[in-house]
Short mmCIF file of C-alpha atoms in Angstrom, two decimals:
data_model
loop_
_atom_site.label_atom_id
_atom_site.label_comp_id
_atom_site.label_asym_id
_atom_site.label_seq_id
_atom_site.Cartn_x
_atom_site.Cartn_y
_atom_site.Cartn_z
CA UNK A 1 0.00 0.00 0.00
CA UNK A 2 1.35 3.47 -0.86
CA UNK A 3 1.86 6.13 1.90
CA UNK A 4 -0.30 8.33 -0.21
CA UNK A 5 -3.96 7.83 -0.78
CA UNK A 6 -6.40 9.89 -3.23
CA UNK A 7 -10.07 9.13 -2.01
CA UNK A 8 -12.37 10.40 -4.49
CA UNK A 9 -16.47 9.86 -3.06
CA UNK A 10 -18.95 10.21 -5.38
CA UNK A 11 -20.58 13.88 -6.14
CA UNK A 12 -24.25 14.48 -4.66
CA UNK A 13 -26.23 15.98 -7.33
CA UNK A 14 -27.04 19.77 -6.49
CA UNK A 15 -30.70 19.36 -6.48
CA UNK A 16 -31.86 17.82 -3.46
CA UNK A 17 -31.23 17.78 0.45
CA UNK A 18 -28.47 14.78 1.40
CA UNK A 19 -30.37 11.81 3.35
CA UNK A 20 -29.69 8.84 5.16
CA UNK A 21 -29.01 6.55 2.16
CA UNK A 22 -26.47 8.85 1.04
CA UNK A 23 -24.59 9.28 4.39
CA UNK A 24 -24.49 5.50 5.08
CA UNK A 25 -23.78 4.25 1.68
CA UNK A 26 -20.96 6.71 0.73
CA UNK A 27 -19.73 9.50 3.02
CA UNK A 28 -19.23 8.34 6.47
CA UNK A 29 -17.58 5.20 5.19
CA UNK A 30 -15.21 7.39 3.22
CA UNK A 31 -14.83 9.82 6.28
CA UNK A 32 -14.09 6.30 8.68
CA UNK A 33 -11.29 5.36 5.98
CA UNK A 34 -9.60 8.51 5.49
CA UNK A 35 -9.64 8.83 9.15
CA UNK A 36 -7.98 5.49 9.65
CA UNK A 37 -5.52 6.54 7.38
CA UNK A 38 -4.70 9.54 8.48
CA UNK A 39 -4.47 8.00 12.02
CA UNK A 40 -1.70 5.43 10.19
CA UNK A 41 -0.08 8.02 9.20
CA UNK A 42 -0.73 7.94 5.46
CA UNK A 43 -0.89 11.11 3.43
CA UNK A 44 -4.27 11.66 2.60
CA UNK A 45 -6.50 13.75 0.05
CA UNK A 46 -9.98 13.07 0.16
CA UNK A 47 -12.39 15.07 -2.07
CA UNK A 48 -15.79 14.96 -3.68
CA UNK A 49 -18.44 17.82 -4.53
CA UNK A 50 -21.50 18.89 -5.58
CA UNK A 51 -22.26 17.68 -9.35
CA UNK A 52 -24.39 20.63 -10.39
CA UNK A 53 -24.69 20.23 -14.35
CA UNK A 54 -27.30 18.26 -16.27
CA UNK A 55 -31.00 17.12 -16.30
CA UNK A 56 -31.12 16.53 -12.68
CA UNK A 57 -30.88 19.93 -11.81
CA UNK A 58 -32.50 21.53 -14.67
CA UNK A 59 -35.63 19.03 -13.97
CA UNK A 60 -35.60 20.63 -10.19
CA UNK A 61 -35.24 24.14 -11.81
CA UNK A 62 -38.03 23.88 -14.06
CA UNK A 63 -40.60 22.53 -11.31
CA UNK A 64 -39.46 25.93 -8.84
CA UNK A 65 -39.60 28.13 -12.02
CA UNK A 66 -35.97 29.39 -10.95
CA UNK A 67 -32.70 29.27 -12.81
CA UNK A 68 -30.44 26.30 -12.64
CA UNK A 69 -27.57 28.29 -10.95
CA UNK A 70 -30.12 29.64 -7.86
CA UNK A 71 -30.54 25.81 -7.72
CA UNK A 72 -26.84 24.34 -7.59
CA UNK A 73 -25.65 27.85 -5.45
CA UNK A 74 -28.45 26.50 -2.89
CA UNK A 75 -27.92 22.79 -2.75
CA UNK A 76 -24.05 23.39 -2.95
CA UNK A 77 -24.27 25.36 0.09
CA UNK A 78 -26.37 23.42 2.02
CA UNK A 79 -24.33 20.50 1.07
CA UNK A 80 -21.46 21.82 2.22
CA UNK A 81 -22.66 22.92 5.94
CA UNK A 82 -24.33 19.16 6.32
CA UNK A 83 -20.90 17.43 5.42
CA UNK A 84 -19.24 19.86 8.56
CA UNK A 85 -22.45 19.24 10.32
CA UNK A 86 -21.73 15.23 9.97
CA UNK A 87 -17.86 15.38 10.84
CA UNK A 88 -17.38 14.03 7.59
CA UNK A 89 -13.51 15.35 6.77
CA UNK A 90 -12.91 16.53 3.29
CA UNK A 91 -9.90 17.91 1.89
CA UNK A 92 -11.58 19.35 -0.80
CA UNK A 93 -15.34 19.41 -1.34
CA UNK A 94 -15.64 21.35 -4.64
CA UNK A 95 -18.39 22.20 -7.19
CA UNK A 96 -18.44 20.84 -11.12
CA UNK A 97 -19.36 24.48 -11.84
CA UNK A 98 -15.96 26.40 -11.56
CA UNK A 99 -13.74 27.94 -14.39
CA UNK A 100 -11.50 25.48 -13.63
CA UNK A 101 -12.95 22.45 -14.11
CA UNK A 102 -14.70 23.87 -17.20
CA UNK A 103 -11.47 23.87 -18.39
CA UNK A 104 -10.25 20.24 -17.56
CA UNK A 105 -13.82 18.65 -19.11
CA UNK A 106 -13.43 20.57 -22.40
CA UNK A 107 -9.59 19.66 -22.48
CA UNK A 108 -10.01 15.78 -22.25
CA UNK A 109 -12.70 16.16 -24.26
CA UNK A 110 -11.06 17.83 -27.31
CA UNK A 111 -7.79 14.88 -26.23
CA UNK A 112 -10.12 12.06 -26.80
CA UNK A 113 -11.80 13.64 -29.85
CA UNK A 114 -8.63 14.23 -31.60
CA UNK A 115 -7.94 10.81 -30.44
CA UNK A 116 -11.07 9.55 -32.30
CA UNK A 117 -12.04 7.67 -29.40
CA UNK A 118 -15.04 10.45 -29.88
CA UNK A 119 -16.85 10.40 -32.62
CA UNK A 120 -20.17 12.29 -34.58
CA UNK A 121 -22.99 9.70 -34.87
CA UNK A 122 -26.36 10.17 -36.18
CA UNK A 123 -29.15 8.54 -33.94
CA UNK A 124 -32.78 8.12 -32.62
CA UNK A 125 -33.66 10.54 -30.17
CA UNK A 126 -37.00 11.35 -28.49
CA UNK A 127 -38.84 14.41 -29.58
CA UNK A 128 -41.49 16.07 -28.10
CA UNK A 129 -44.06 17.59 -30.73
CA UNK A 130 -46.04 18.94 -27.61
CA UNK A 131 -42.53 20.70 -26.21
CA UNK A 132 -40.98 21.09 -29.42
CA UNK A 133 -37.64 19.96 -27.89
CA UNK A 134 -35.50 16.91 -28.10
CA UNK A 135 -35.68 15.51 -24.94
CA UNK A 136 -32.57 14.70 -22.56
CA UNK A 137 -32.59 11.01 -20.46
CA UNK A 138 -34.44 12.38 -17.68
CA UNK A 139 -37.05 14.42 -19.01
CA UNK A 140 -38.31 10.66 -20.53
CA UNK A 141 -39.98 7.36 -18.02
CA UNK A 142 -40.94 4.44 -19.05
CA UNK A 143 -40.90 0.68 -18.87
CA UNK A 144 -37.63 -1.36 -18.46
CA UNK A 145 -36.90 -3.71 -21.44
CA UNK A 146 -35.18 -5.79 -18.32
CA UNK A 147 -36.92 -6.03 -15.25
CA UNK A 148 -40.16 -4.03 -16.92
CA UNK A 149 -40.12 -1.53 -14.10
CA UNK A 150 -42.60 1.40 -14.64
CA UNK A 151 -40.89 4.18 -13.70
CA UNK A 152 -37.25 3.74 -15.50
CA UNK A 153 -35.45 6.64 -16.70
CA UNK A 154 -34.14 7.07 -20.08
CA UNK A 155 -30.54 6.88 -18.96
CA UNK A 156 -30.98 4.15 -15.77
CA UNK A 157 -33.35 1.75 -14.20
CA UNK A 158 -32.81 1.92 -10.87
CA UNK A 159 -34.50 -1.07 -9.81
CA UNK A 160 -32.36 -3.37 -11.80
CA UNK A 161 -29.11 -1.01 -12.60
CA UNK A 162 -28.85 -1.75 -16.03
CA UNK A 163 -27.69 1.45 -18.33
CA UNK A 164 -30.45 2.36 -20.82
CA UNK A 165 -30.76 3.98 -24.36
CA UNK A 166 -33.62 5.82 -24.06
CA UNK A 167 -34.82 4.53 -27.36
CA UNK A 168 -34.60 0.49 -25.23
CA UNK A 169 -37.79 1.90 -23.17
CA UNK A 170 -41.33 0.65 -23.15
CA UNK A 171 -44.48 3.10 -23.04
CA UNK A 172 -42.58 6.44 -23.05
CA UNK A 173 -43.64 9.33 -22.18
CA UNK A 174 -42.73 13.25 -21.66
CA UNK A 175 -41.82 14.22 -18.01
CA UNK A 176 -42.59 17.71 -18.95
CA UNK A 177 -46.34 17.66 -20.32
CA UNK A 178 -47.16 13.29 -20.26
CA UNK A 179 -47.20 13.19 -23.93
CA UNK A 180 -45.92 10.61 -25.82
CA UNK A 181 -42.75 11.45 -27.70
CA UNK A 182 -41.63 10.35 -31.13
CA UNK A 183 -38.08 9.21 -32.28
CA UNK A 184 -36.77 11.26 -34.74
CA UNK A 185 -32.92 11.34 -35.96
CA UNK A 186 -30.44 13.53 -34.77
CA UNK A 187 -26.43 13.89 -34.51
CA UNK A 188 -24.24 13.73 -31.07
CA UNK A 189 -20.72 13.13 -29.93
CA UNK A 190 -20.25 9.07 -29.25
CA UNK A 191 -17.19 7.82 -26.64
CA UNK A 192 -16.00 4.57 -28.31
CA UNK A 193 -16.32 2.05 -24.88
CA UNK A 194 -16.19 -0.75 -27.07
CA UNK A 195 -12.41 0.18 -28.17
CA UNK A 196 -11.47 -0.69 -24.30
CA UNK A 197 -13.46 -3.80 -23.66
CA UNK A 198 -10.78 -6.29 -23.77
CA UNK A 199 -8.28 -3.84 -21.51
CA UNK A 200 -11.14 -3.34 -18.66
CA UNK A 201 -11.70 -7.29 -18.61
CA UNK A 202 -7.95 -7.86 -17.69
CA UNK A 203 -7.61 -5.22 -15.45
CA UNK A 204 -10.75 -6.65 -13.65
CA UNK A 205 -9.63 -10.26 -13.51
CA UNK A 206 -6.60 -8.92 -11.61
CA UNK A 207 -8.44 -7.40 -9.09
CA UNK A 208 -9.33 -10.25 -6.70
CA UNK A 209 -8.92 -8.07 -3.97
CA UNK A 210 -11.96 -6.19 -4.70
CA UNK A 211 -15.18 -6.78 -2.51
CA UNK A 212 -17.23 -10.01 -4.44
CA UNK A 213 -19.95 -7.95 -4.99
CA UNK A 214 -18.04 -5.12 -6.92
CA UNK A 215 -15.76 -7.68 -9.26
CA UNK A 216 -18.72 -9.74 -9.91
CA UNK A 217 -21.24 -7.13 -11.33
CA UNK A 218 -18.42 -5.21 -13.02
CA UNK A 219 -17.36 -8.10 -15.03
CA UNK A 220 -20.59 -9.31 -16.05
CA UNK A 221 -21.30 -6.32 -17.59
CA UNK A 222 -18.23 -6.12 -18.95
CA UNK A 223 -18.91 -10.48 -20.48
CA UNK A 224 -21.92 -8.99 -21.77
CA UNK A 225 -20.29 -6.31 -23.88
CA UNK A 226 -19.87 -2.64 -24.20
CA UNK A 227 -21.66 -0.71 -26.05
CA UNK A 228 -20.14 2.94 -27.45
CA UNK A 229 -22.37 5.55 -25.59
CA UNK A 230 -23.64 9.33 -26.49
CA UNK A 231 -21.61 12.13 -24.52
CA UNK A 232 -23.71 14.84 -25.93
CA UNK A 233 -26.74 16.28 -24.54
CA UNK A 234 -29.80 18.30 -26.26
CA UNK A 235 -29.55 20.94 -22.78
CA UNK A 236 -28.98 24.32 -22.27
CA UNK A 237 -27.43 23.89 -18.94
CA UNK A 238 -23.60 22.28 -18.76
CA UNK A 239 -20.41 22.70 -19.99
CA UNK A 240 -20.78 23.32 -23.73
CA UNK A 241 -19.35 20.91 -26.45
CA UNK A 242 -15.58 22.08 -28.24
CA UNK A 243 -16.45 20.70 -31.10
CA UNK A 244 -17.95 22.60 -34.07
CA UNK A 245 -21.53 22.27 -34.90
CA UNK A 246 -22.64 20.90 -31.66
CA UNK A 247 -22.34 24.71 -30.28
CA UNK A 248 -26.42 23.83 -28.67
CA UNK A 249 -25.82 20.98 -27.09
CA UNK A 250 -24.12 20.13 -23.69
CA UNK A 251 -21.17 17.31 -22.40
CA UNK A 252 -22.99 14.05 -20.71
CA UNK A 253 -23.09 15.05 -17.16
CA UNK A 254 -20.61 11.86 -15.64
CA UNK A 255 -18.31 12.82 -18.46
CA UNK A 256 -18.49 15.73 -16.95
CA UNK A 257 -18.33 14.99 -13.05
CA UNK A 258 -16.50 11.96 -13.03
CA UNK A 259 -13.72 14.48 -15.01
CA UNK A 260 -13.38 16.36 -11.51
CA UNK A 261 -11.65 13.84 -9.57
CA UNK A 262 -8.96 14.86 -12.25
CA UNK A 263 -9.67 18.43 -11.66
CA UNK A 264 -9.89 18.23 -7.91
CA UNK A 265 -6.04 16.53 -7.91
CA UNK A 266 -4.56 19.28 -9.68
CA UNK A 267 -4.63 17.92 -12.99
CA UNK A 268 -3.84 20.56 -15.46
CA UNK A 269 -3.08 23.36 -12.58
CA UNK A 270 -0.95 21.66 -9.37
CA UNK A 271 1.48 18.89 -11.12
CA UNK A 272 3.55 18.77 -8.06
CA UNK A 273 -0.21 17.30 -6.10
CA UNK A 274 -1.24 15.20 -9.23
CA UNK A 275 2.00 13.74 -9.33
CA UNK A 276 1.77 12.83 -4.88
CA UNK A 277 -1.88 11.50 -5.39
CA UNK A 278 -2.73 10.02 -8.76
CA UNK A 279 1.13 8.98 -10.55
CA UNK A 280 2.32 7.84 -7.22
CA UNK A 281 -0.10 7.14 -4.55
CA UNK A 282 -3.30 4.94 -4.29
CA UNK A 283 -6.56 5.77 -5.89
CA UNK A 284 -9.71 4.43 -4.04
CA UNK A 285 -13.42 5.17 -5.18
CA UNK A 286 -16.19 5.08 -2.60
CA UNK A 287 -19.75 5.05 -3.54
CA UNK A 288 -23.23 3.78 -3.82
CA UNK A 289 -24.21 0.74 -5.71
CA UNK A 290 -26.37 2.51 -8.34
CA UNK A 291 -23.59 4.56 -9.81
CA UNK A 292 -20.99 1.56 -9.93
CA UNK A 293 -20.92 1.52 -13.54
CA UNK A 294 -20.27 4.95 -14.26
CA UNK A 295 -17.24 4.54 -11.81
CA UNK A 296 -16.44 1.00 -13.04
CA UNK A 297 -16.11 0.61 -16.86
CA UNK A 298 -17.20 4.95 -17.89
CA UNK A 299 -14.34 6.16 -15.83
CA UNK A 300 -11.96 3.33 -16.33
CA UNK A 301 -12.46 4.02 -20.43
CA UNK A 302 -11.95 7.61 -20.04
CA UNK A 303 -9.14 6.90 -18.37
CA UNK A 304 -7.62 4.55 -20.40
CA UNK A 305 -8.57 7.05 -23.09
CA UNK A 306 -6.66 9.60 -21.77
CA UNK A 307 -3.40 7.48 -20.84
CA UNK A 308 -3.73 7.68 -17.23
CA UNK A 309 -3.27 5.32 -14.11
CA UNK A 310 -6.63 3.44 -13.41
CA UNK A 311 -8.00 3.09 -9.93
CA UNK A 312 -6.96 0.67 -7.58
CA UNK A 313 -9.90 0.01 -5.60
CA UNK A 314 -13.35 0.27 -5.89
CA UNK A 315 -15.93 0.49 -3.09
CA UNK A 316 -19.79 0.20 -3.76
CA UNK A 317 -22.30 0.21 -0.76
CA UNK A 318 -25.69 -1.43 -0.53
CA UNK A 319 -29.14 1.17 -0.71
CA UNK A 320 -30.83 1.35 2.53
CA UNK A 321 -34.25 0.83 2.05
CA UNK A 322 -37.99 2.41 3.03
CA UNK A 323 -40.60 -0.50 2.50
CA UNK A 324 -38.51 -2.53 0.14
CA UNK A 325 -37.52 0.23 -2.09
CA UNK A 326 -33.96 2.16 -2.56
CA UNK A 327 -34.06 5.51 -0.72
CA UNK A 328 -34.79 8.15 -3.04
CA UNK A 329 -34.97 11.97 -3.62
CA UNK A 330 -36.84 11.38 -6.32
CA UNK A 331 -39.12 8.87 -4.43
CA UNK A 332 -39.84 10.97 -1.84
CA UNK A 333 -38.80 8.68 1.19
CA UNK A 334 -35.99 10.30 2.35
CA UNK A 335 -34.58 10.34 6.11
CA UNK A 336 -33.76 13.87 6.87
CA UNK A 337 -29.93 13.46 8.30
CA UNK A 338 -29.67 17.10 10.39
CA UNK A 339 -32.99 16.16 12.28
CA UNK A 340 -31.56 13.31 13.21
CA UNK A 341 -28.06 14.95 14.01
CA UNK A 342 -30.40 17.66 15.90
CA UNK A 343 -32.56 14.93 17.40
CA UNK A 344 -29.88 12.53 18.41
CA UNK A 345 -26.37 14.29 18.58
CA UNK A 346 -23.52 13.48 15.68
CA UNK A 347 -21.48 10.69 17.81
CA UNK A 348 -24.82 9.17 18.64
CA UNK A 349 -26.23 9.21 14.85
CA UNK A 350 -22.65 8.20 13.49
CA UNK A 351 -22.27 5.29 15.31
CA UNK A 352 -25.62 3.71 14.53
CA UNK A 353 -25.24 3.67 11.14
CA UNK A 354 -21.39 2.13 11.35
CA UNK A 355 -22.83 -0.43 13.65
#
């Protein structure tokens, strides 16, 4: 084990209060192992962030009638206090909306495209007559082709986890006004994941050291092929596209967050602390079960896209549950973690969910 350790936690979207589900599953267990560390005597960076681009937070926006920055300058805020609030120790907890990281995204971007590991590709995309608008993965539900769930998004199902198409779903419909949308063609930006299958199944075998759950799911998907994937978005609201001719549409929002663990290391403006954390030290990933793909065969690609050193662990935490069903902004059956705090006392609160 190196003496130095980069812990990168996954980014809350800016868009909703933090819960229960997401302090258990992600950021007191990456607060516990930095601590440990630290404690060890390991040199430690820990850093994560609000992710504050994409449909997410322009789906909140559009339901307050408010602009997606009052949103993200709210949530980041708020964010912020409840991670001091919680003990939970940070080196850096950033934003995905700075100059800086602009910057970064639209750099390894531009890399990869010159690269032509991204590529123009004409495809299906839902339109809404009724909204005249293309319409971005969330602004579309509908039925899983895999585990026919009703309410899958056009990006995700989170019942079963399995990355969607939008065009894959059953019974679609509008977000915005219920209508039924029609697939009409259109061009976007595609990052070629099937040029790195065969490197991401080696470097997976070798990781035996992994937690069972994590190797197992990442290398079935990986037996069961990739599949290149859009990094363009039909949105107003992100970091916009360096490419000509795709001046209206937006970077895919994990292109675009996962980017900022490279960002929040220094990488294009601190060489001396990208070169202590990431070229020479240990890079661990903690996070929740539902996003273990993007972290798992998105970010490895990119990566590997980019010519830099992969992760060496992975962490992905159960959901805890309400009824049987993953705790969920979007569901509405959250745990309110400062009540609790307020109710209970942080030692009190920590130490029942650890135990």
């Amino acid at each position: 084990m190196s003496n130095k350790i980069f812990i990168g936690v996954a980014w809350p979207y800016a868009n909703g209060s933090l819960h229960l589900g997401h302090i258990a599953g992600c950021y007191l267990p990456a607060d516990i192992f930095a601590r440990y560390n630290r404690l060890k005597g390991r040199d430690v960076l820990m850093v994560s962030g609000s992710d504050e681009h994409g449909t997410p937070i322009t789906i909140t926006a559009d339901a307050e009638k408010i602009t997606p920055q009052k949103v993200v300058d709210r949530y980041n805020k708020e964010h912020t206090e409840n991670m001091e609030q919680l003990g939970i120790s940070f080196d850096l907890f950033t934003r995905t909306t700075t100059k800086n990281h602009e910057s970064v995204v639209q750099d390894l971007f531009s890399t990869l495209y010159k690269k032509k590991y991204i590529y123009k590709k004409s495809m299906n995309a839902h339109y809404c007559k009724n909204c005249s608008r293309f319409l971005p993965d969330r602004y579309i539900e509908g039925t899983c082709p895999h585990c026919h769930e009703t309410g899958a998004r056009g990006d995700q199902c989170d019942r079963c986890g399995k990355l969607l198409d939008s065009s894959e779903l059953e019974d679609v419909r509008c977000k915005l006004c219920g209508g039924t949308p029609v697939l009409q063609n259109t061009e976007h930006l595609f990052f070629s994941l099937s040029s790195f299958e065969s490197k991401l199944l080696k470097w997976v075998k070798n990781k035996k050291y992994w937690k069972s759950n994590v190797q197992k799911f990442t290398y079935n998907w990986l037996k069961g092929g990739l599949k290149d994937r859009a990094v363009t978005r039909d949105l107003s609201w992100g970091i916009k596209v360096p490419v000509p001719g795709f001046e209206k549409k937006r970077i895919y929002v994990w292109f675009d967050a996962l980017t900022n663990y490279l960002t929040a290391v220094g990488y294009e403006n601190n060489e001396e602390m990208f070169s202590k954390f990431w070229k020479d030290g240990e890079i661990v990933h903690l996070l929740g079960k539902d996003i273990l793909r993007f972290h798992a065969i998105i970010w490895p690609c990119m990566l590997l896209a980019a010519g830099e050193k992969l992760p060496e662990k992975i962490v992905a935490h159960g959901w805890w549950t309400v009824a049987g069903e993953k705790m969920s902004k979007s569901k509405g059956n959250v745990v309110d973690t400062i009540q609790e705090i307020e109710k209970y006392g942080v030692d009190a609160f920590r130490y029942f969910l650890l135990s």
